[in-house]
mmCIF file of C-alpha atoms in Angstrom:
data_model
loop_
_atom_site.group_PDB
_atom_site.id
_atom_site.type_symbol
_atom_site.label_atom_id
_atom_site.label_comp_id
_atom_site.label_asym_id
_atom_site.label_seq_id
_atom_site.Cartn_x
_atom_site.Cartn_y
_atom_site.Cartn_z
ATOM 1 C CA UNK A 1 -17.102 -1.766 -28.279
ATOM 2 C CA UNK A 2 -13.807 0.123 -28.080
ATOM 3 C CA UNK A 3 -13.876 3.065 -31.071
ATOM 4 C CA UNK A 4 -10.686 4.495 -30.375
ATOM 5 C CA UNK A 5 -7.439 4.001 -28.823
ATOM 6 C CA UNK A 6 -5.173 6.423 -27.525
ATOM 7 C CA UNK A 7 -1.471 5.489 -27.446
ATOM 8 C CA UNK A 8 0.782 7.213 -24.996
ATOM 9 C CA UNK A 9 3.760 8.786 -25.911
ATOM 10 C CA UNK A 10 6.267 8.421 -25.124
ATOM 11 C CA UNK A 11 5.873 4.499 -24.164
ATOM 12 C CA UNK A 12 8.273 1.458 -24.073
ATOM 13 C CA UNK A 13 12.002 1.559 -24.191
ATOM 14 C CA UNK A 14 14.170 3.891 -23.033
ATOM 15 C CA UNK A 15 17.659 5.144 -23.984
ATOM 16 C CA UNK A 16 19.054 3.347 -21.075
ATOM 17 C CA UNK A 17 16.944 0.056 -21.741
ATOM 18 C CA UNK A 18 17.809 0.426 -25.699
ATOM 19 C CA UNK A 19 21.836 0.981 -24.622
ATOM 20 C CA UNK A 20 21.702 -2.344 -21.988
ATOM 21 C CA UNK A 21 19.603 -5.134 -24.289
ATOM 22 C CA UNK A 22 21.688 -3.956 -28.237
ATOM 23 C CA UNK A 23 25.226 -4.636 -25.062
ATOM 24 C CA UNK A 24 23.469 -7.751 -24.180
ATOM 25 C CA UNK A 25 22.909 -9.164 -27.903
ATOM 26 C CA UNK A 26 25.905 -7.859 -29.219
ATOM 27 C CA UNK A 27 28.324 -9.602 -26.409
ATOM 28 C CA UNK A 28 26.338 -12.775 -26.665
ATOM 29 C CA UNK A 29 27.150 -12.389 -30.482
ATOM 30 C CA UNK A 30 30.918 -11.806 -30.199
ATOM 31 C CA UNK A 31 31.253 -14.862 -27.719
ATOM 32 C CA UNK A 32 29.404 -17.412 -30.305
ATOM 33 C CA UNK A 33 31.623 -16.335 -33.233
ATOM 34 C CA UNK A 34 35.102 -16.365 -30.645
ATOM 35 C CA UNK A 35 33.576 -19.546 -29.222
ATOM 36 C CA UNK A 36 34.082 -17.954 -25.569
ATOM 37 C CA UNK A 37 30.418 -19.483 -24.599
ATOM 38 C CA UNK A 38 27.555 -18.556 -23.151
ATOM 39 C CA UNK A 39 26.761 -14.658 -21.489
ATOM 40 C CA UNK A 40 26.397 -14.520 -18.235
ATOM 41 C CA UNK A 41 24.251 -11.436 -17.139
ATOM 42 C CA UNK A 42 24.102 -10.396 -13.404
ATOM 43 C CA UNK A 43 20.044 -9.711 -12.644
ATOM 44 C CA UNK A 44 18.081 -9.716 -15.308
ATOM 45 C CA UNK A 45 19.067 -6.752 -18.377
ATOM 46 C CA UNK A 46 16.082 -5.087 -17.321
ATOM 47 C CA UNK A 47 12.870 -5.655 -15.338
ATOM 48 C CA UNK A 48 11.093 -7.446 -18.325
ATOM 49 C CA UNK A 49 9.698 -11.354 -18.159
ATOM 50 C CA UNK A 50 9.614 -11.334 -22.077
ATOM 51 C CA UNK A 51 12.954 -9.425 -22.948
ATOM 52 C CA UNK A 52 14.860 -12.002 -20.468
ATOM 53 C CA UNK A 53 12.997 -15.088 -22.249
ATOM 54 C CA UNK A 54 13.992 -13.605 -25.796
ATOM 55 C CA UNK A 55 17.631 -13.314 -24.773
ATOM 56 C CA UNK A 56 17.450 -16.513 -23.088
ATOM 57 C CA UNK A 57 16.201 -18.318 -25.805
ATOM 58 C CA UNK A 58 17.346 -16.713 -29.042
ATOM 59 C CA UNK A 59 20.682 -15.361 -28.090
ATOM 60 C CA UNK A 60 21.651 -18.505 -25.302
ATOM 61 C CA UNK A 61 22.327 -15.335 -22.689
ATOM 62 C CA UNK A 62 22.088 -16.591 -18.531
ATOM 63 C CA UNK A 63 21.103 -14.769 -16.031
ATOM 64 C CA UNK A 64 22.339 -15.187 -12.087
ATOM 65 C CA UNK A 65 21.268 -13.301 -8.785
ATOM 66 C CA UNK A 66 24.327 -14.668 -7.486
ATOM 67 C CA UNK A 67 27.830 -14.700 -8.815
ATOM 68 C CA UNK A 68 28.233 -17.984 -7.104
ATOM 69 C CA UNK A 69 25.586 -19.720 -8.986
ATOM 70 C CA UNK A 70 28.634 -20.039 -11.731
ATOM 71 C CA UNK A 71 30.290 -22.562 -9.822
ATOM 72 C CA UNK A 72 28.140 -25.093 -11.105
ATOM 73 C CA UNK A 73 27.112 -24.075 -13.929
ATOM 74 C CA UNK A 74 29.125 -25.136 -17.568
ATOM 75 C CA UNK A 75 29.464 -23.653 -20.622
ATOM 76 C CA UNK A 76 29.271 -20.027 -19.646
ATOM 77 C CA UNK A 77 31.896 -17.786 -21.021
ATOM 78 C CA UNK A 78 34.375 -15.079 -18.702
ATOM 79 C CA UNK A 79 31.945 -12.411 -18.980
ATOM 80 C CA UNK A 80 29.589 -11.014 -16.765
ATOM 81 C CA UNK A 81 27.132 -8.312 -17.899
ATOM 82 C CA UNK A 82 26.279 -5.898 -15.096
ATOM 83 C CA UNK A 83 22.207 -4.970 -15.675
ATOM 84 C CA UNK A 84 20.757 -1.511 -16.284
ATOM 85 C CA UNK A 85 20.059 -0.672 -12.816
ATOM 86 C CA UNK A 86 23.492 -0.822 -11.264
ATOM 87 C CA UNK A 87 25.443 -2.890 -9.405
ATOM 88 C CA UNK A 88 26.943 -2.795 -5.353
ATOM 89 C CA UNK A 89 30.613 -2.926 -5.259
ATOM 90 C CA UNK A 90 30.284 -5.909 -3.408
ATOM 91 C CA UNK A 91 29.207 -7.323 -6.661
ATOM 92 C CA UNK A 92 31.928 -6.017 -8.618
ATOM 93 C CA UNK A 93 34.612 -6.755 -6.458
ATOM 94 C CA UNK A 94 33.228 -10.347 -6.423
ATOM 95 C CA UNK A 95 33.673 -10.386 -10.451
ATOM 96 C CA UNK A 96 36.997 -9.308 -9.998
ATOM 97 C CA UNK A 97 37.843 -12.436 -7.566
ATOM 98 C CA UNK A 98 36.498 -14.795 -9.941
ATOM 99 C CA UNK A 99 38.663 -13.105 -12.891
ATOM 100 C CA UNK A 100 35.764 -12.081 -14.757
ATOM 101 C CA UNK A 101 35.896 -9.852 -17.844
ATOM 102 C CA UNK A 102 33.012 -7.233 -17.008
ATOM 103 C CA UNK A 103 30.471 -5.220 -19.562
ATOM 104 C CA UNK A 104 28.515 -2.507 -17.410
ATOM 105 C CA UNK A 105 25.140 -2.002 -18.925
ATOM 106 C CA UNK A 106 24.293 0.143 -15.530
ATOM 107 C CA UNK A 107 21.776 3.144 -17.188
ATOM 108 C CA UNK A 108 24.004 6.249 -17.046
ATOM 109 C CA UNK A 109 21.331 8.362 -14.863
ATOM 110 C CA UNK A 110 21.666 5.792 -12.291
ATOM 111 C CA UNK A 111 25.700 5.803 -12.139
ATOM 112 C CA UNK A 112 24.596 9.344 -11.997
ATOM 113 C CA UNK A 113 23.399 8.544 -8.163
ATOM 114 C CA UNK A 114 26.263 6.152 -7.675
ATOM 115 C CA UNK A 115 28.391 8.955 -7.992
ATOM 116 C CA UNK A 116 26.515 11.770 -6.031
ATOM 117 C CA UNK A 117 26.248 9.018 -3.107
ATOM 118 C CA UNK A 118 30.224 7.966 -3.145
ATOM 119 C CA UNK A 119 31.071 12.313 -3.682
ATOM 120 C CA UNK A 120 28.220 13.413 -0.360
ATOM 121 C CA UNK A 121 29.448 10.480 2.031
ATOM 122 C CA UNK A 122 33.049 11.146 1.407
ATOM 123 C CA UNK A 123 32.110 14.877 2.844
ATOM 124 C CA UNK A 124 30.273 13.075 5.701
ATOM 125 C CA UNK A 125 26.617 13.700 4.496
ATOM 126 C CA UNK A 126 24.139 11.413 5.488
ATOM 127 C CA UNK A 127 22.253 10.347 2.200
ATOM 128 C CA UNK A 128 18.522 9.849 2.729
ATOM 129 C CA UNK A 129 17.678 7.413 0.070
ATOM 130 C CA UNK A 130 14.030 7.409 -1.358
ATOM 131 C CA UNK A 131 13.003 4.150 -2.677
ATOM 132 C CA UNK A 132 9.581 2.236 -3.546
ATOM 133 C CA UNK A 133 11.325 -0.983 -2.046
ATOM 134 C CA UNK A 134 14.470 -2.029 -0.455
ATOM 135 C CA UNK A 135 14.757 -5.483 -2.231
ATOM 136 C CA UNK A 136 14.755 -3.131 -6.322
ATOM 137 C CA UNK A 137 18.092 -3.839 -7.479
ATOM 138 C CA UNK A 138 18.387 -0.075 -7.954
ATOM 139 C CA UNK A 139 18.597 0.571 -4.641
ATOM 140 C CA UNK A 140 20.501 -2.391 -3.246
ATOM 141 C CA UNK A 141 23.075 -1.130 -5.715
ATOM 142 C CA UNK A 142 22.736 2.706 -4.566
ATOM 143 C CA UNK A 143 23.122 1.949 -1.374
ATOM 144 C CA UNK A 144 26.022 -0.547 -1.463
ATOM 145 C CA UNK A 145 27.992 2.723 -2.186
ATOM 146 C CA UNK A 146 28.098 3.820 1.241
ATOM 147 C CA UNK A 147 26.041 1.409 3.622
ATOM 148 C CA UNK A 148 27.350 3.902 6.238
ATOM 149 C CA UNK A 149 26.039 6.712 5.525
ATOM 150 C CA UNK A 150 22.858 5.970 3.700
ATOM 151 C CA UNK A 151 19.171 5.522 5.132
ATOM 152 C CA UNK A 152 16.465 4.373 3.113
ATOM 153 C CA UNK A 153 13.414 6.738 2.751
ATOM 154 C CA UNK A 154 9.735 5.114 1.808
ATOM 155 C CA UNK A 155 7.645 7.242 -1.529
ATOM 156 C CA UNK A 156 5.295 7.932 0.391
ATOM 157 C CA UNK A 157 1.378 7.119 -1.484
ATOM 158 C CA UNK A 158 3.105 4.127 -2.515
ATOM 159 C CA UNK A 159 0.787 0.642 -2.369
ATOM 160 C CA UNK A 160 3.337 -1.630 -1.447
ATOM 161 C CA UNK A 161 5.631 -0.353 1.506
ATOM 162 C CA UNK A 162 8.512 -2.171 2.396
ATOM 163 C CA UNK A 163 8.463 -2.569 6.430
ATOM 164 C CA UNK A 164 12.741 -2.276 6.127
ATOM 165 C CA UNK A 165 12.092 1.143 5.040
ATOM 166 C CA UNK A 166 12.018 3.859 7.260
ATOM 167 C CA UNK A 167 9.108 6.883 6.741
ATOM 168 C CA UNK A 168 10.270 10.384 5.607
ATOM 169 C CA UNK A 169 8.219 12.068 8.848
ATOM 170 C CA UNK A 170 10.314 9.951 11.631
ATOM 171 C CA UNK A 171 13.758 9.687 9.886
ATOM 172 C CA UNK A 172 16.967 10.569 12.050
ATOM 173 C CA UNK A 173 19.913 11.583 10.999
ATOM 174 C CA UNK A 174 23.673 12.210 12.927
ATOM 175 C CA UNK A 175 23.819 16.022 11.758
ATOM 176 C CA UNK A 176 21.058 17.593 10.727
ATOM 177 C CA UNK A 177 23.542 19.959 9.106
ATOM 178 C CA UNK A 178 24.598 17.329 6.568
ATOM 179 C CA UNK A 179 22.388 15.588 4.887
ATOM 180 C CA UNK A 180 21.627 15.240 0.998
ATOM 181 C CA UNK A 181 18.391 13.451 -0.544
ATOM 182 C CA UNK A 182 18.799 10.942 -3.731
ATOM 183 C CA UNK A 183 16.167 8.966 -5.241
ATOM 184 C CA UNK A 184 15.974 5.597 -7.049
ATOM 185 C CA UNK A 185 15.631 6.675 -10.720
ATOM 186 C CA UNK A 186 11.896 5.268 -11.274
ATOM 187 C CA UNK A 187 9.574 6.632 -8.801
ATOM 188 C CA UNK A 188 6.237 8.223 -8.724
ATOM 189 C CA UNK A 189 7.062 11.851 -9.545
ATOM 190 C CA UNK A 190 4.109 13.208 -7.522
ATOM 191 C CA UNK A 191 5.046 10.844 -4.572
ATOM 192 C CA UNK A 192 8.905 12.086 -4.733
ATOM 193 C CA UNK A 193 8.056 15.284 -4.191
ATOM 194 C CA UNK A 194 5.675 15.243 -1.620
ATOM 195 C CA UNK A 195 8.388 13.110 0.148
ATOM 196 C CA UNK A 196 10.738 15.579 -0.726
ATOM 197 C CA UNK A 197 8.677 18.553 0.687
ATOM 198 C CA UNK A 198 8.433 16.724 4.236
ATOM 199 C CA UNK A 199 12.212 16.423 4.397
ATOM 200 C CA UNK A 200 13.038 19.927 3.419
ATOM 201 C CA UNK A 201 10.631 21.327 5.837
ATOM 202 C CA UNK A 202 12.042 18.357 8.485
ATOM 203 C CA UNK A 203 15.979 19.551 7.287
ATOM 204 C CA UNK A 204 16.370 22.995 6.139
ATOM 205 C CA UNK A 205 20.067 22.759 5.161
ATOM 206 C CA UNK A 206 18.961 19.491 2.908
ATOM 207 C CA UNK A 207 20.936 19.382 -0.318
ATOM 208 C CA UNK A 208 19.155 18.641 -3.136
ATOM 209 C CA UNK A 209 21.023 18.100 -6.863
ATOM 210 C CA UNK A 210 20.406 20.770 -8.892
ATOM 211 C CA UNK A 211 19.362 17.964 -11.594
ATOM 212 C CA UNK A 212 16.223 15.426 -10.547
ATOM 213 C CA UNK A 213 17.353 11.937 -9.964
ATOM 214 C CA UNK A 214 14.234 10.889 -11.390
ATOM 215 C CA UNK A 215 14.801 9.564 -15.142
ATOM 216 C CA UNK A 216 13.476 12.003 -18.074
ATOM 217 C CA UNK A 217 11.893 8.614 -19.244
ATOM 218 C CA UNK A 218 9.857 8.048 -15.948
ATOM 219 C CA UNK A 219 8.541 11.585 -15.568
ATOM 220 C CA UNK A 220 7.290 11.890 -18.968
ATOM 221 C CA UNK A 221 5.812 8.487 -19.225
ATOM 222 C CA UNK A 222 3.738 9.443 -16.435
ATOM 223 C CA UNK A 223 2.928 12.822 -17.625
ATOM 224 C CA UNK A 224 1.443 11.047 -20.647
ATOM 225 C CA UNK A 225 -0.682 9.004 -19.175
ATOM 226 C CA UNK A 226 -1.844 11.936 -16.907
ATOM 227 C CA UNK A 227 -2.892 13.614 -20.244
ATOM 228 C CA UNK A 228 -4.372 10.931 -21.830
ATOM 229 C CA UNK A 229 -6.486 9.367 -18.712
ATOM 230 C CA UNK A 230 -8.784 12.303 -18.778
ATOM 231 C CA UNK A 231 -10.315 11.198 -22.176
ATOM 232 C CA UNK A 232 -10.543 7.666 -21.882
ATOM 233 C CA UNK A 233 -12.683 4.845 -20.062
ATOM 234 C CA UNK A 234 -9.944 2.431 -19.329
ATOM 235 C CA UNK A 235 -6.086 1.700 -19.035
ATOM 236 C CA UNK A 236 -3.950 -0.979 -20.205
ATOM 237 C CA UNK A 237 -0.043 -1.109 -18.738
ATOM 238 C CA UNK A 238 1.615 -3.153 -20.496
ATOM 239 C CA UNK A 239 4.454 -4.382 -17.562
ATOM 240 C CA UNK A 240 5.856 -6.723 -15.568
ATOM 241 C CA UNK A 241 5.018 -6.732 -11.747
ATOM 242 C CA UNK A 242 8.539 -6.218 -10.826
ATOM 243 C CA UNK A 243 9.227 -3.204 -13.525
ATOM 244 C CA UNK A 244 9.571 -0.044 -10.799
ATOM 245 C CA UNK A 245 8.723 2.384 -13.101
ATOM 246 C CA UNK A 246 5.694 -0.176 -14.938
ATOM 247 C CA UNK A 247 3.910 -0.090 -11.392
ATOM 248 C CA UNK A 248 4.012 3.349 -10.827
ATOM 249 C CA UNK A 249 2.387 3.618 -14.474
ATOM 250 C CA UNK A 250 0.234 1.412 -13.202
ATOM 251 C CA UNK A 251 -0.788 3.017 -9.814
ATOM 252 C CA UNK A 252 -1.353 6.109 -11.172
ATOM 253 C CA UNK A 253 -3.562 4.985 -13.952
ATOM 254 C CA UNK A 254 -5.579 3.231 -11.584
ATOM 255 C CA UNK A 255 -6.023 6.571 -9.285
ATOM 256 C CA UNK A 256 -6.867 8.350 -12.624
ATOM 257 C CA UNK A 257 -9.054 5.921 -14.600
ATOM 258 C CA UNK A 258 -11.462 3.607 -12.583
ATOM 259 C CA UNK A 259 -11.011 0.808 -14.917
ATOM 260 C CA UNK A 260 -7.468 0.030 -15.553
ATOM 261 C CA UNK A 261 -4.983 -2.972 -15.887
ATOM 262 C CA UNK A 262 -1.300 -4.153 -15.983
ATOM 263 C CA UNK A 263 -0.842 -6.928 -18.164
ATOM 264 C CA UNK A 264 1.971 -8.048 -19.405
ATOM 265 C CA UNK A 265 1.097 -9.146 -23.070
ATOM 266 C CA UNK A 266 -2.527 -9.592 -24.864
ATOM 267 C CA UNK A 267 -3.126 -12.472 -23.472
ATOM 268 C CA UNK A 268 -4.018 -11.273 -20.372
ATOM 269 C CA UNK A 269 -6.902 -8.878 -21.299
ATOM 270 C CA UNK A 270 -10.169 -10.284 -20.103
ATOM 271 C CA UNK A 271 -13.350 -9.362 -22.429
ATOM 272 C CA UNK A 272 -15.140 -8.133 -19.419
ATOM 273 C CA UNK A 273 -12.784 -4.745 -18.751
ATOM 274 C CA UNK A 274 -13.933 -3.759 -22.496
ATOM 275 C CA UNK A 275 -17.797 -3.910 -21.913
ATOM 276 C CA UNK A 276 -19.167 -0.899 -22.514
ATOM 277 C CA UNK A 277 -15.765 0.384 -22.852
ATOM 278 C CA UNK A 278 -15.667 3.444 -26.068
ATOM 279 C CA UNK A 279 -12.020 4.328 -25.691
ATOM 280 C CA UNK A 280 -9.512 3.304 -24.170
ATOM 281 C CA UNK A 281 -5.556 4.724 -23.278
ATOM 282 C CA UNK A 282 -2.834 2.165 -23.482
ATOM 283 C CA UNK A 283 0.429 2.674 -22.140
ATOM 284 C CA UNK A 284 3.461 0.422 -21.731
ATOM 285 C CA UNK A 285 6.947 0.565 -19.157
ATOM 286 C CA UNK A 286 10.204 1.885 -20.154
ATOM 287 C CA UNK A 287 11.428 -1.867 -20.405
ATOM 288 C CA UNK A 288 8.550 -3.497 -22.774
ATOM 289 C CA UNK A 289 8.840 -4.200 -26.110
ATOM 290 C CA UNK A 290 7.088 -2.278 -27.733
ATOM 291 C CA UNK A 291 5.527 -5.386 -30.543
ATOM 292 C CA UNK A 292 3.686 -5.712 -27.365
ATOM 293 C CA UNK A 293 1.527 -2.799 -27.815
ATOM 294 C CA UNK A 294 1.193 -3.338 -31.429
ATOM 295 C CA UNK A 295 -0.142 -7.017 -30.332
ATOM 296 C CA UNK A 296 -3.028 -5.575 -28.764
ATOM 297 C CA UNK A 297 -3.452 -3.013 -31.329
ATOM 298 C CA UNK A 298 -3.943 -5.530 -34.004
ATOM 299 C CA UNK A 299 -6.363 -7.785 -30.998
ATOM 300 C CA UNK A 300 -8.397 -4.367 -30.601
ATOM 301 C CA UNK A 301 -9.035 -4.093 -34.646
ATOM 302 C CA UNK A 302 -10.102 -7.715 -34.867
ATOM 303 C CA UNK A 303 -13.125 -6.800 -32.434
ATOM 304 C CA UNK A 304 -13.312 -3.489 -34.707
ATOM 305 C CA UNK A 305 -11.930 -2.803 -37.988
ATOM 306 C CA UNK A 306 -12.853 0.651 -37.818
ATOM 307 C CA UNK A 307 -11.121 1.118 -34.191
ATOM 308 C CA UNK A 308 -9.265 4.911 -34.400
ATOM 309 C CA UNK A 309 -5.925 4.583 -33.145
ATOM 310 C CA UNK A 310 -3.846 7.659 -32.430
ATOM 311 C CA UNK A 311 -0.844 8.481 -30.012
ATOM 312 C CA UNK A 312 -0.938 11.448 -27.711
ATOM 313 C CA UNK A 313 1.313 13.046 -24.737
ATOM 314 C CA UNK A 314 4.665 14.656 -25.458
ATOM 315 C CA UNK A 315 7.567 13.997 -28.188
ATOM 316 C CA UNK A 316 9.371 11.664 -28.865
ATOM 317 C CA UNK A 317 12.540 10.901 -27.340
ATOM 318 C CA UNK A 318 15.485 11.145 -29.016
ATOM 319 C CA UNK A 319 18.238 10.384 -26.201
ATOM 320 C CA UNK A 320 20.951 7.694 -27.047
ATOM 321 C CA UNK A 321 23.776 6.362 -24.551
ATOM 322 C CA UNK A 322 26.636 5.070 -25.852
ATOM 323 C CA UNK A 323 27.403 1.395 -25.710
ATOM 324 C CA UNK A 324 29.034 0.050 -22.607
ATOM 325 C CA UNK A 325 32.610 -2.130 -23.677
ATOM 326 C CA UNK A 326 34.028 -5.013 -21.839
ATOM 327 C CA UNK A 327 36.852 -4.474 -19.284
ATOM 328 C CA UNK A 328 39.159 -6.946 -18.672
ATOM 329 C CA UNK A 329 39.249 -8.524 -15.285
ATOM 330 C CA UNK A 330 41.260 -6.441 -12.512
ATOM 331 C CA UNK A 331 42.168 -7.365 -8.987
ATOM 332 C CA UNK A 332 39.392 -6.672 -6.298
ATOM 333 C CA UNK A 333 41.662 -3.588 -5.021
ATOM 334 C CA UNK A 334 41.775 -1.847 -8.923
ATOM 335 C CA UNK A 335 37.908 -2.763 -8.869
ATOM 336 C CA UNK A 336 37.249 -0.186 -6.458
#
């Protein structure tokens, strides 16, 4: 029987997944009261099944992979919400065809990489990327910058390698002279910097930014749950399988606790990880909700009233981005 639980903290949202779903809600808002009709939202807000299903079904917000998929759709209103993890130009320039009014919900520390990319391959760098998979909307976005001068880099440890990718110990580059490493914003921080290691030692002259591209919100997630695995028996992650920074929560707490899980809401526990269990560490993604947690919380008394629950790890955050604002439609050329 589980007699106590141990809470990470920090867990759930983060400034940059707080700033994109209040943008979200508040446009869909503003449309129903001008009567412009339904949000459109490019990718989904953020990598969350039941944040997208809320939105969907309490504030009437759609979500596309495809700009084109508007052309038969009716109803939808001129606006297009760009989601947390960034957008390719390609994608913005193809707003600006259509005449759409734009709302950028793009996290700030990944327009953060957008911007070191577009500055280093101006000055002819060659931008080894490092990504857990060349399909994350984060990186398709990243690397839209400057397709030219940027070559994907796989974390390496990582479960799930994408064959596109190329391996930091065989990469090539034009100039050895000239080359900068970036990272997708949610990786394994112990992976990144082993991968980072090999490429120094591969390319002296490598320039790295003086600040981490890794998000404050992903490195101390992780550190919590490196803190709290020690004194527990088992895991939960509360994620969805396509959250970046949920699976690397979850790979780590599987290297570091024998018996732990990723699901994405109560319902998914099975009776048979708690046998025998005494404590247990739950944790949940910078995109879940987190009623979530609370849901098991209240699941975990019902099996024991006099379950201990405490929270452990670092502080709180107290980081808040300000709200993105919509931007009238421009021709592709003032896009760019």
């Amino acid at each position: 029987m589980v007699e106590r639980v141990i809470l990470a903290r920090p867990r759930g949202y983060c400034a940059g997944v707080v700033m994109a779903i209040d943008a979200v809600k508040d446009a869909a808002l503003e449309n129903k009261q001008s009567g412009e009709g339904d949000l459109v939202v490019y990718h989904a807000i953020v990598h969350n099944n039941t944040v997208v299903e809320r939105l969907e079904a309490d504030h009437g917000v759609r979500f596309v992979e495809d700009l084109a998929e508007l052309d038969a759709m009716t109803g939808q209103g001129e606006t297009v919400v760009f989601s947390a993890h960034g957008i390719s130009p390609v994608v913005r320039d193809e707003a600006a065809r259509r005449g759409l009014t734009t709302l950028d919900a793009t996290c700030p520390l990944v327009t953060k990489v957008h911007s070191e990319s577009k500055r280093y391959a101006a000055l002819g760098y060659t931008i080894l990327l490092i990504g857990d998979s060349a399909t994350h909307q984060e990186i398709i976005g990243t690397f839209g910058e400057a397709p030219a001068n940027t070559v994907l880099v796989n974390v390496l440890g990582n479960r799930k390698l994408d064959s596109a990718m190329q391996d930091a110990m065989s990469v090539t580059v034009p100039d050895p002279e000239r080359v900068i490493v970036l990272t997708q914003t949610t990786l394994s921080v112990d992976d990144t910097d082993r991968t980072i290691e090999i490429l120094k030692q591969r390319f002296p002259k490598l320039v790295i930014p003086g600040r981490s591209d890794l998000c404050y919100a992903t490195k101390n997630r992780q550190a919590a749950v490196k803190q709290i695995a020690a004194h527990v028996e088992a895991f939960l992650v509360v994620s969805s399988n396509y959250s970046s920074n949920g699976m690397r929560l979850v790979e780590l707490a599987e290297e570091l606790v024998a018996n732990a899980h990723r699901i994405e809401s109560v319902a998914d526990i099975q009776p048979a990880w708690l046998e025998g269990v005494t404590s247990l560490g739950i944790t949940s993604a910078a995109s879940t909700p987190d009623d979530l947690v609370q849901e098991i919380v209240a699941y975990l008394r019902q099996l024991n009233p006099d379950v201990q629950v405490s929270e452990e790890g670092g502080e709180l955050e107290e980081i808040e981005f300000r709200a993105p604002t919509r931007v009238p439609a421009l021709s592709a050329e003032k896009a760019r």
